[in-house]
Structure formats: C-alpha cells, structure tokens
CSV table of C-alpha atoms and ligand atoms in Angstrom, one decimal:
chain,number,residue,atom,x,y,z
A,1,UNK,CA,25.8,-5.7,16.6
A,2,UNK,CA,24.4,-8.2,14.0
A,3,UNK,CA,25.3,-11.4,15.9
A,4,UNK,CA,23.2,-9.8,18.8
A,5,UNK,CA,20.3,-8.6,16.5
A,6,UNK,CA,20.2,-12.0,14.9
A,7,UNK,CA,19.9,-13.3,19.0
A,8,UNK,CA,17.2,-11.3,19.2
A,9,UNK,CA,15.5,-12.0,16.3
A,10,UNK,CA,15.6,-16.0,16.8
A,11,UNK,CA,13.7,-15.1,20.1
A,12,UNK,CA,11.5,-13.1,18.8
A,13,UNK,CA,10.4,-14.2,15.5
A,14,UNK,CA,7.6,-16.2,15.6
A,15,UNK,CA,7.6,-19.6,14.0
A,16,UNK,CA,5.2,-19.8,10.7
A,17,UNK,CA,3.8,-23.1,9.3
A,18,UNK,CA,5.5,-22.2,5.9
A,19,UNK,CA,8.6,-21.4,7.1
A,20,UNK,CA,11.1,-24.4,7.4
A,21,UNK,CA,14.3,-22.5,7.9
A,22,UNK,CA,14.4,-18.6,9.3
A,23,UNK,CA,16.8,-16.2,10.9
A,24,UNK,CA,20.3,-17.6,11.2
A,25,UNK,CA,21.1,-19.8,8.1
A,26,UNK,CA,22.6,-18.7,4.7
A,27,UNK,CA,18.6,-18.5,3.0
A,28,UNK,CA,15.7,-18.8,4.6
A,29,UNK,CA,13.7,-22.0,3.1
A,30,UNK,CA,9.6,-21.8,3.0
A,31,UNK,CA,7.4,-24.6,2.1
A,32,UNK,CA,5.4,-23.0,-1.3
A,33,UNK,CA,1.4,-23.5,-0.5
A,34,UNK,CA,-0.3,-24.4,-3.2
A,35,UNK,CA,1.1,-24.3,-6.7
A,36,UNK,CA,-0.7,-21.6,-7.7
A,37,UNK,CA,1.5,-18.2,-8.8
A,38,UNK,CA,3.7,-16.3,-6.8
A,39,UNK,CA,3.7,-12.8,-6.4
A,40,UNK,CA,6.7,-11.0,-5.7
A,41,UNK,CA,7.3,-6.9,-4.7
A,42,UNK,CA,9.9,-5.0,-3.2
A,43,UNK,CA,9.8,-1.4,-1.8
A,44,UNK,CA,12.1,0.4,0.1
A,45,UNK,CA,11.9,3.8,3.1
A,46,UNK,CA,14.6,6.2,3.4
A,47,UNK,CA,15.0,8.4,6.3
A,48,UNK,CA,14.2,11.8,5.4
A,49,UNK,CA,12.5,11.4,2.3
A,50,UNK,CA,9.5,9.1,3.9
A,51,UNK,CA,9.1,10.0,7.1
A,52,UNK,CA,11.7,11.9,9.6
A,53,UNK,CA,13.1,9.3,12.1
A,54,UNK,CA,14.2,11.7,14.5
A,55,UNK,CA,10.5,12.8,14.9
A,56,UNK,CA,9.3,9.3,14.7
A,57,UNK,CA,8.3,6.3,16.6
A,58,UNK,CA,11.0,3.5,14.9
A,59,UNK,CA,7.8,0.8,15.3
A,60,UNK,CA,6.1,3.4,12.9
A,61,UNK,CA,8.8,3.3,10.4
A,62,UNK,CA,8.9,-0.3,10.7
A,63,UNK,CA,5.2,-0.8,10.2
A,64,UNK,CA,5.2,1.6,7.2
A,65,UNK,CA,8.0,-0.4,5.2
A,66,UNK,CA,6.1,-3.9,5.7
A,67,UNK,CA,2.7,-2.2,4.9
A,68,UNK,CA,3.7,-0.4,1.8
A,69,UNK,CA,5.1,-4.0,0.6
A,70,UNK,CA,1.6,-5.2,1.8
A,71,UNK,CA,-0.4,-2.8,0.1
A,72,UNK,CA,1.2,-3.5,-3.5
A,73,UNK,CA,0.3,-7.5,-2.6
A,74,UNK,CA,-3.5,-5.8,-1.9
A,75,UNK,CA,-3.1,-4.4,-4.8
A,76,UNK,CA,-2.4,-7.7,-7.0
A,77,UNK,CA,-5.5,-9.2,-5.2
A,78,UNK,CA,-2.7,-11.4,-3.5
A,79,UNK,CA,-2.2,-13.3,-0.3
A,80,UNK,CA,0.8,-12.4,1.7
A,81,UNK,CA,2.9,-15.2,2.8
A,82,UNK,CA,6.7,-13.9,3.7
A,83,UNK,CA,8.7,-10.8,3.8
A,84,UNK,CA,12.6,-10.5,3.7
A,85,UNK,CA,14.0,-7.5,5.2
A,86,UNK,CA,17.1,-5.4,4.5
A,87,UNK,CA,18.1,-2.6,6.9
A,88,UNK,CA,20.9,0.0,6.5
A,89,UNK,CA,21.0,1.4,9.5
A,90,UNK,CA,22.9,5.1,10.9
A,91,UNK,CA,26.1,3.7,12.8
A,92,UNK,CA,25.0,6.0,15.4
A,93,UNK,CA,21.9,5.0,16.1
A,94,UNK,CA,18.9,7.7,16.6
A,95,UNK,CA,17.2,9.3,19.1
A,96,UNK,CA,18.7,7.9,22.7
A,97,UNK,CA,19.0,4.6,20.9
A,98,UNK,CA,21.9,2.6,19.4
A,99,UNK,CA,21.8,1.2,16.0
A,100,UNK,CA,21.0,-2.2,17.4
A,101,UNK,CA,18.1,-0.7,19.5
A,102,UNK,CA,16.9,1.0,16.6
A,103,UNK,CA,16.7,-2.2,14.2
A,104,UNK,CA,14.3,-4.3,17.3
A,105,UNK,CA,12.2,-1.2,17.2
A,106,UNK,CA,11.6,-1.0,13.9
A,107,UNK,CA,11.3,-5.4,13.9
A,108,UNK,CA,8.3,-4.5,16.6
A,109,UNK,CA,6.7,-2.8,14.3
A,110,UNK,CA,7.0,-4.5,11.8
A,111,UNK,CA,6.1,-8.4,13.7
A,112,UNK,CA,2.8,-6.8,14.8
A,113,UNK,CA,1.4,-5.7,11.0
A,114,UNK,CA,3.1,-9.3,10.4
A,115,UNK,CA,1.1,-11.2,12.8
A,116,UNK,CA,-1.8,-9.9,11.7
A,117,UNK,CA,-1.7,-10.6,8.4
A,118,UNK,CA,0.1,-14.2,8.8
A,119,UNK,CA,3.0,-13.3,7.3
A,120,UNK,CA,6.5,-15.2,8.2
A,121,UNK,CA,9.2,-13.1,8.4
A,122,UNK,CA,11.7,-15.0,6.8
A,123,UNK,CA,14.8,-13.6,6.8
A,124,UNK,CA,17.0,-10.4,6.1
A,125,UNK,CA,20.1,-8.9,6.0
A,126,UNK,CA,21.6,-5.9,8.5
A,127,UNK,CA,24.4,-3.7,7.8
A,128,UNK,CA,24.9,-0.2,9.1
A,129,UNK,CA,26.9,3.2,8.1
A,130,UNK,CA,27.0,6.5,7.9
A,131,UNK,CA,24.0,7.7,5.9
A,132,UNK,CA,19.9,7.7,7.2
A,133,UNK,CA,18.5,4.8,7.7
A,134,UNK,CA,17.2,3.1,4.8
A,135,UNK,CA,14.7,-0.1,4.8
A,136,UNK,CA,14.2,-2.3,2.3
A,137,UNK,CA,11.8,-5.2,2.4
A,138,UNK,CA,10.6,-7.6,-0.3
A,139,UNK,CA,6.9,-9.2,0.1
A,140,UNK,CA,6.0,-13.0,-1.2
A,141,UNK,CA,2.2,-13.7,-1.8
A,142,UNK,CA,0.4,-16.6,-3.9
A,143,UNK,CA,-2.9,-15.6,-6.0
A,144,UNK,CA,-5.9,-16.8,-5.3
A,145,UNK,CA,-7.9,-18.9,-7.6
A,146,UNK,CA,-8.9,-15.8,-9.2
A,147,UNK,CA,-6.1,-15.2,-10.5
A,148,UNK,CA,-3.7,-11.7,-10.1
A,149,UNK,CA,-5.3,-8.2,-10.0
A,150,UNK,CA,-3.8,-5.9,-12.5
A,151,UNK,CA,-4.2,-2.9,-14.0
A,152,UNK,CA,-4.8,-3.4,-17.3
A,153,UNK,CA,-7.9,-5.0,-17.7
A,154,UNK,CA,-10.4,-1.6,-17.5
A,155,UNK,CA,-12.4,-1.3,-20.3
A,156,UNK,CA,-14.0,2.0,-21.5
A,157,UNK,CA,-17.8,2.2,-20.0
A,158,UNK,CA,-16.8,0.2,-16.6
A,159,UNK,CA,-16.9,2.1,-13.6
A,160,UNK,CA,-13.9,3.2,-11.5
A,161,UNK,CA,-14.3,2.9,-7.5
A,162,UNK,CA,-12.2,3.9,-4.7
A,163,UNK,CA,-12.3,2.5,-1.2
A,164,UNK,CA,-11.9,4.9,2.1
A,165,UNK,CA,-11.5,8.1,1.8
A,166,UNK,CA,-8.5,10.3,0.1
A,167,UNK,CA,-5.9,13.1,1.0
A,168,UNK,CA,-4.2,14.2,4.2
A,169,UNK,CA,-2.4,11.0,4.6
A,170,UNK,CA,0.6,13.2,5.8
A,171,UNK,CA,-1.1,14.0,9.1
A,172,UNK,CA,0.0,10.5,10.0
A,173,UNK,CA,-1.9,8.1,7.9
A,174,UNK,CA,1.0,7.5,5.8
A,175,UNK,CA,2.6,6.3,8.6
A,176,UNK,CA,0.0,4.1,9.7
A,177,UNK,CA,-0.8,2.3,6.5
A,178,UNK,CA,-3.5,-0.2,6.3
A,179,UNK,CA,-3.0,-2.5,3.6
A,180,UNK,CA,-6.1,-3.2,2.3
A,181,UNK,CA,-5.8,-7.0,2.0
A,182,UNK,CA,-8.5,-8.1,2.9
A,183,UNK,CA,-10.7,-5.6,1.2
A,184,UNK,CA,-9.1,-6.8,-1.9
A,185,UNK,CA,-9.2,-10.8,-1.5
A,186,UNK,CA,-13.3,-10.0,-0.2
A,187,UNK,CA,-13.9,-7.9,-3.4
A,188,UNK,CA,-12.0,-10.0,-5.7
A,189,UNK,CA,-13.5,-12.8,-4.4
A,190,UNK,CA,-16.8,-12.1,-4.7
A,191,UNK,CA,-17.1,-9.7,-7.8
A,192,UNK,CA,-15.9,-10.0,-11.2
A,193,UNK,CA,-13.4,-6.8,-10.8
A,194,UNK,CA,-11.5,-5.6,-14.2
A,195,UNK,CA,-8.9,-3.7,-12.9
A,196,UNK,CA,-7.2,-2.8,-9.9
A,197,UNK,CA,-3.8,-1.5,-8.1
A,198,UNK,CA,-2.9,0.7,-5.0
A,199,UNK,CA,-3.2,4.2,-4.3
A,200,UNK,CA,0.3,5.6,-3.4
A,201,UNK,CA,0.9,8.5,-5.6
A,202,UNK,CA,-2.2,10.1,-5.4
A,203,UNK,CA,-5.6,9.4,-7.4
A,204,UNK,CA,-4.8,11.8,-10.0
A,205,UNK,CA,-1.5,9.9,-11.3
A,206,UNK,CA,-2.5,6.6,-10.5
A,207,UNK,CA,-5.9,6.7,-11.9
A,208,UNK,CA,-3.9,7.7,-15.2
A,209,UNK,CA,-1.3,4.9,-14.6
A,210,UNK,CA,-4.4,2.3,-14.3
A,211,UNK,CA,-5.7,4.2,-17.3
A,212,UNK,CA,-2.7,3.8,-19.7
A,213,UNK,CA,-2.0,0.4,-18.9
A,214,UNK,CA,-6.0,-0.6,-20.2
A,215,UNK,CA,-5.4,1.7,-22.8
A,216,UNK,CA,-8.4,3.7,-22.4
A,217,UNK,CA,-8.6,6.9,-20.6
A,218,UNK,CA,-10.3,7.6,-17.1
A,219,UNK,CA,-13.0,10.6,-16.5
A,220,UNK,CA,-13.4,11.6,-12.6
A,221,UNK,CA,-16.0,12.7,-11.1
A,222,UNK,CA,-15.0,15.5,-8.8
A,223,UNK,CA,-17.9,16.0,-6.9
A,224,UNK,CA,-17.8,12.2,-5.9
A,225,UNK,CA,-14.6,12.0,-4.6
A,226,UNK,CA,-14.4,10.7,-1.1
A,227,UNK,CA,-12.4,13.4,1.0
A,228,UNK,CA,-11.2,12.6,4.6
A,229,UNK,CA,-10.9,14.8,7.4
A,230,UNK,CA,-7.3,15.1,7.0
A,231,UNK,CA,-7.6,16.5,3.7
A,232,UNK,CA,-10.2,18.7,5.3
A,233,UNK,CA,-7.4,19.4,7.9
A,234,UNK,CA,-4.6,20.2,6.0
A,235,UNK,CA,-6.3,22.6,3.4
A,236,UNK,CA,-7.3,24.5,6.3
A,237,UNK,CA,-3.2,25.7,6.7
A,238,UNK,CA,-2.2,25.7,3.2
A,239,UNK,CA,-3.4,27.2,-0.2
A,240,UNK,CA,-4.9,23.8,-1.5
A,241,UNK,CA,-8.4,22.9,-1.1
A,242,UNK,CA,-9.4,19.6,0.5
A,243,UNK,CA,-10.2,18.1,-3.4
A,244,UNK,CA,-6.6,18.9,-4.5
A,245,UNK,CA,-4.8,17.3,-1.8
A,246,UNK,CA,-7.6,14.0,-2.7
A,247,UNK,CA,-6.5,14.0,-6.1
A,248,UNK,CA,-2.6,14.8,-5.5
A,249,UNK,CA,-1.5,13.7,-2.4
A,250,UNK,CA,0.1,10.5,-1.7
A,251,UNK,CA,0.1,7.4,0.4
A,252,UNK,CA,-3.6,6.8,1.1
A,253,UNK,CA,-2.9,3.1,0.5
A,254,UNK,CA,-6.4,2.6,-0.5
A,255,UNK,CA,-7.8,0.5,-3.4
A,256,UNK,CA,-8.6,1.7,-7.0
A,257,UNK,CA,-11.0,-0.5,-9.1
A,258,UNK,CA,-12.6,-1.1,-12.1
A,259,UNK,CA,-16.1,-3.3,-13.0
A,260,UNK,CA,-18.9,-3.4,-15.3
A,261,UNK,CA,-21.5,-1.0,-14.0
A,262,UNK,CA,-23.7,-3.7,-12.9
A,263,UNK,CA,-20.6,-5.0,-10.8
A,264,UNK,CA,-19.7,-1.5,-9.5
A,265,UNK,CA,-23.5,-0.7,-8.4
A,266,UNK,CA,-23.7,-4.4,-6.7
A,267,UNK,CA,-20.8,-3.8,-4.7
A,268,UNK,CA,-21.9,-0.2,-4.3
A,269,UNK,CA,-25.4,-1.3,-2.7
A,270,UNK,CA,-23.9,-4.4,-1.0
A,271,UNK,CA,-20.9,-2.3,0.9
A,272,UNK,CA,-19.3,-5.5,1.8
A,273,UNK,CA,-16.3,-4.0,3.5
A,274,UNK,CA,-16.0,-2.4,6.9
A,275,UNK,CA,-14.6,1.3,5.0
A,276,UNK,CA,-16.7,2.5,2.6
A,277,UNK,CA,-16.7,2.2,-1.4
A,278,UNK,CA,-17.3,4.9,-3.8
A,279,UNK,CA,-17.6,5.5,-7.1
A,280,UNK,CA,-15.7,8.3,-8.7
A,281,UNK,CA,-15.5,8.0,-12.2
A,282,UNK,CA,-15.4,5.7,-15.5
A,283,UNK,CA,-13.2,4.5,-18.3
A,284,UNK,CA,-13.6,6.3,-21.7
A,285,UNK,CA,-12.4,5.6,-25.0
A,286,UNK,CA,-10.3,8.9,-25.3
A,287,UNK,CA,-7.2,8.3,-23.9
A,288,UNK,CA,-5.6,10.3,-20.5
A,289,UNK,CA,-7.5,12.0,-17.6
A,290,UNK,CA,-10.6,13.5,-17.5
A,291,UNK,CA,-12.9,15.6,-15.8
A,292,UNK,CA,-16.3,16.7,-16.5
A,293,UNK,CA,-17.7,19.7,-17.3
A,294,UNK,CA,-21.3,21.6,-16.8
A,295,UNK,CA,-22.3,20.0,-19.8
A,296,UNK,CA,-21.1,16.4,-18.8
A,297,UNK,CA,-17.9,17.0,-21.9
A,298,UNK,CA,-14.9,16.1,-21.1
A,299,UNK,CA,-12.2,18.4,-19.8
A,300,UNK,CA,-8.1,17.5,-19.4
A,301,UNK,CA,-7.4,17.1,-15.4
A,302,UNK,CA,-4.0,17.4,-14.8
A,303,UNK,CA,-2.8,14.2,-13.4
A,304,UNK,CA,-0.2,15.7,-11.2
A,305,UNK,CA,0.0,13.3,-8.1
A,306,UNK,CA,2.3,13.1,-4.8
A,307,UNK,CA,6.0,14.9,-4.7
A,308,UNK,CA,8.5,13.6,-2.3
B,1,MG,MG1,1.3,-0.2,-6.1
C-alpha cells in the first residue's frame, strides 16, 4: 500500500519553490527563506474523538488536520511554509474505501487548503493498523518582520478583540476550519497588536490561557460577544443558550487579540478584514476571568471551555 501511496503522491504533489527534495527520499530538504525565525507546531485528529469518519467526507478530515496546524501558525502571526504529515490509518479502510483510498482522500483535502495557502507538503510518513484513524501533521512557518504573536504580551487596560463570530462550530464549522492567516499577518502587519493566539477551546478558557500567560486577568463583556447562527442553532435543541455555547464551545478557529484602546478602536473603525472584528472585553489587573456586573464590578466567569 505505501509504495503505491508514495506513487500517488509523487503525481500529485505539487512542486513548491522551497522544496528541493519531497515525497520519496529519507527527509524531505526545503530551502529556508529568509533567515528570519522559524515557527514550528504539531497537532494531531483521531477518529472518534474529532470528528466521526464513518459519517465523514475523508477530504474533510484531511482539511481539518492541516487547518488546525494552520490556525496555531495564524495564531503566532506566522507565515506557513511546509507541513509533514503522519497518517495511521484502519487496516480496513472505511466507508467502501481501502486504506490506501482513504489516505488520497484525505491528501485531497488536505493539497487544496495547501494550495491556497502556498504551503509545500513536504513529506510524511504512512503506516496502518488496527485502531481509528489517527493524523498527525506538523506545520513550518517563518515570522514576519514583526516578529512572533504570543500570548503573553496583554497588559491590563488594553482591549481584547475577537474576529468572526463564536459557538456552534460543531454543526460543521469545525470541520471546515478557516485558518485565519491572513487576518492575522493583515492585523499584525498593520497594527501594533499585544497579544494574540487561536480560538480552539472555547473563548472562556482561552481568554483565561491568554490571560495567565500576561499575567493579568481578562473581563468580558457578555453582551458584546459575537454569536453565530450556529450557536443560535444549536441552543435551539439543547439546554444551553446561544452565549454559553460562544463562551464554551470549541474549534471556532478564530483570532483572539489584545491592543491599546486606541489600536483596538482603529482597527475597530477601519474593519480591515473581510469577517468582522469585535471587541469583547479588556485586561485587568486582578488576575483570572471576569465578567461584569449591573454596576460595571467585576464578577468570577467560569472559564469552562470545549470537552471532547
Ligand atoms: Mg492555538
């Protein structure tokens, strides 16, 4: 099976200007572009625990594993470059198709959220058994001049703003993730951002997570919080409301960001992106997550985000 997949691949891998050796030698060899930093992430899918393959289109799957690597490379204000690619893969196969029939599915997938983000695919590693599938896939990116994104830099007074909207991403966005790359190379670009990282675990934690690592604490704004439909959708059929699943649901993908308040309003009245930006909240001294009260004091908000 893997001599044929590697076939496959060598015919259908595009070539990339960086890459100097691909599919089919011991290590894949790029050409480094500038000699600025590399950024490095890995993240893996497992069948069953992020989405359901036999309920799945494979290219979905495969799109979902490259775009969660993407998303962290968003989230670092990073360029992507390459991505290696390690599939386990049920002996078996799924759904009609054969093991090796599954892996060029989930490389279709995968080769078209590549192309459009110019990143080489540069090599991987195949092996199959008995267990779900499992995909793991580590993402190369260089910094900009700016330098890296990170989550520490938020400082109490700035603002904290959220692109898209939040919740619901289970009706199928989570599937369809859209790394927000070039949102976060425009914004970085453009405005002096303090902080930033990836939604994925839902606002709630994360917004705490980029809290702790400034060392200040984070006070939302509830009635600010950008909703989407889905969220809308789903609280509809279960005993949430749409602002729960906003705050605790996982995998929107979208961007969380701190600035000065001068930067946040700028970008606010500027709206340089094609989804919207919004802010929800600001850094405060005391430490943890806050919400706010009738009389604008602080109230604890339970930070309790996305569960498997
Ligand atoms: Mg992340």
């Amino acid at each position: 099976m893997e001599l044929e997949l590697v076939r496959w691949l060598t015919e259908n891998l595009p070539a990339h200007p960086l890459l100097r050796i691909g599919i089919g030698d011991d290590a894949a060899v790029l050409r480094w572009p500038t000699d600025g930093d590399l950024v490095v992430t890995t993240d893996g899918v497992t069948d069953e625990v992020d989405f359901i393959l036999s309920e799945t289109d494979p290219q979905l799957v495969g799109h979902k594993a490259l775009g969660v690597n993407l998303s962290d490379l968003a989230a670092m204000a990073a360029e992507p470059v390459a991505a290696v690619v390690s599939l386990v893969l049920p002996r078996k196969g799924c759904g009609g198709r054969d093991a090796k029939e599954l892996a060029i599915e989930l490389y279709r997938g995968m080769l078209q959220l590549a192309e459009q983000f110019n990143v080489a695919i540069a090599g991987g590693d195949t092996n199959s058994w008995d267990g779900p599938l499992a995909i793991s896939i580590t993402a190369f990116g260089q910094v900009t001049q700016r330098g890296p994104l990170m989550r520490s830099g938020a400082k109490p007074g700035d603002l904290l703003l959220v692109t898209g909207a939040l919740g619901g991403s289970i009706l199928g966005r989570h599937l369809r993730v859209e790394p927000r790359v070039r949102e976060a190379l425009l914004l970085n670009e453009r405005y002096e951002l303090s902080a930033g990282m990836d939604i994925s675990d839902g606002l709630a934690l994360d917004a705490s997570r980029l809290a702790a690592a400034s060392g200040c604490g984070v006070a939302l704004r509830l009635d600010q919080i950008p909703i989407s439909a889905d969220a809308v959708r789903l609280a509809a059929c279960d005993r949430a409301t749409p602002l729960e699943h906003a705050l605790g649901d996982g995998e929107d993908f979208e961007l969380l960001l701190t600035a000065s308040p001068e930067v946040a309003e700028q970008i606010i009245r500027e709206q340089p992106l094609g989804v919207p930006v919004t802010i929800i909240g600001e850094c405060v001294d005391q430490r943890g997550l806050w919400k706010y009260g009738d009389q604008r004091q602080l109230l604890p908000l339970d930070a309790s985000g996305y569960r498997h």
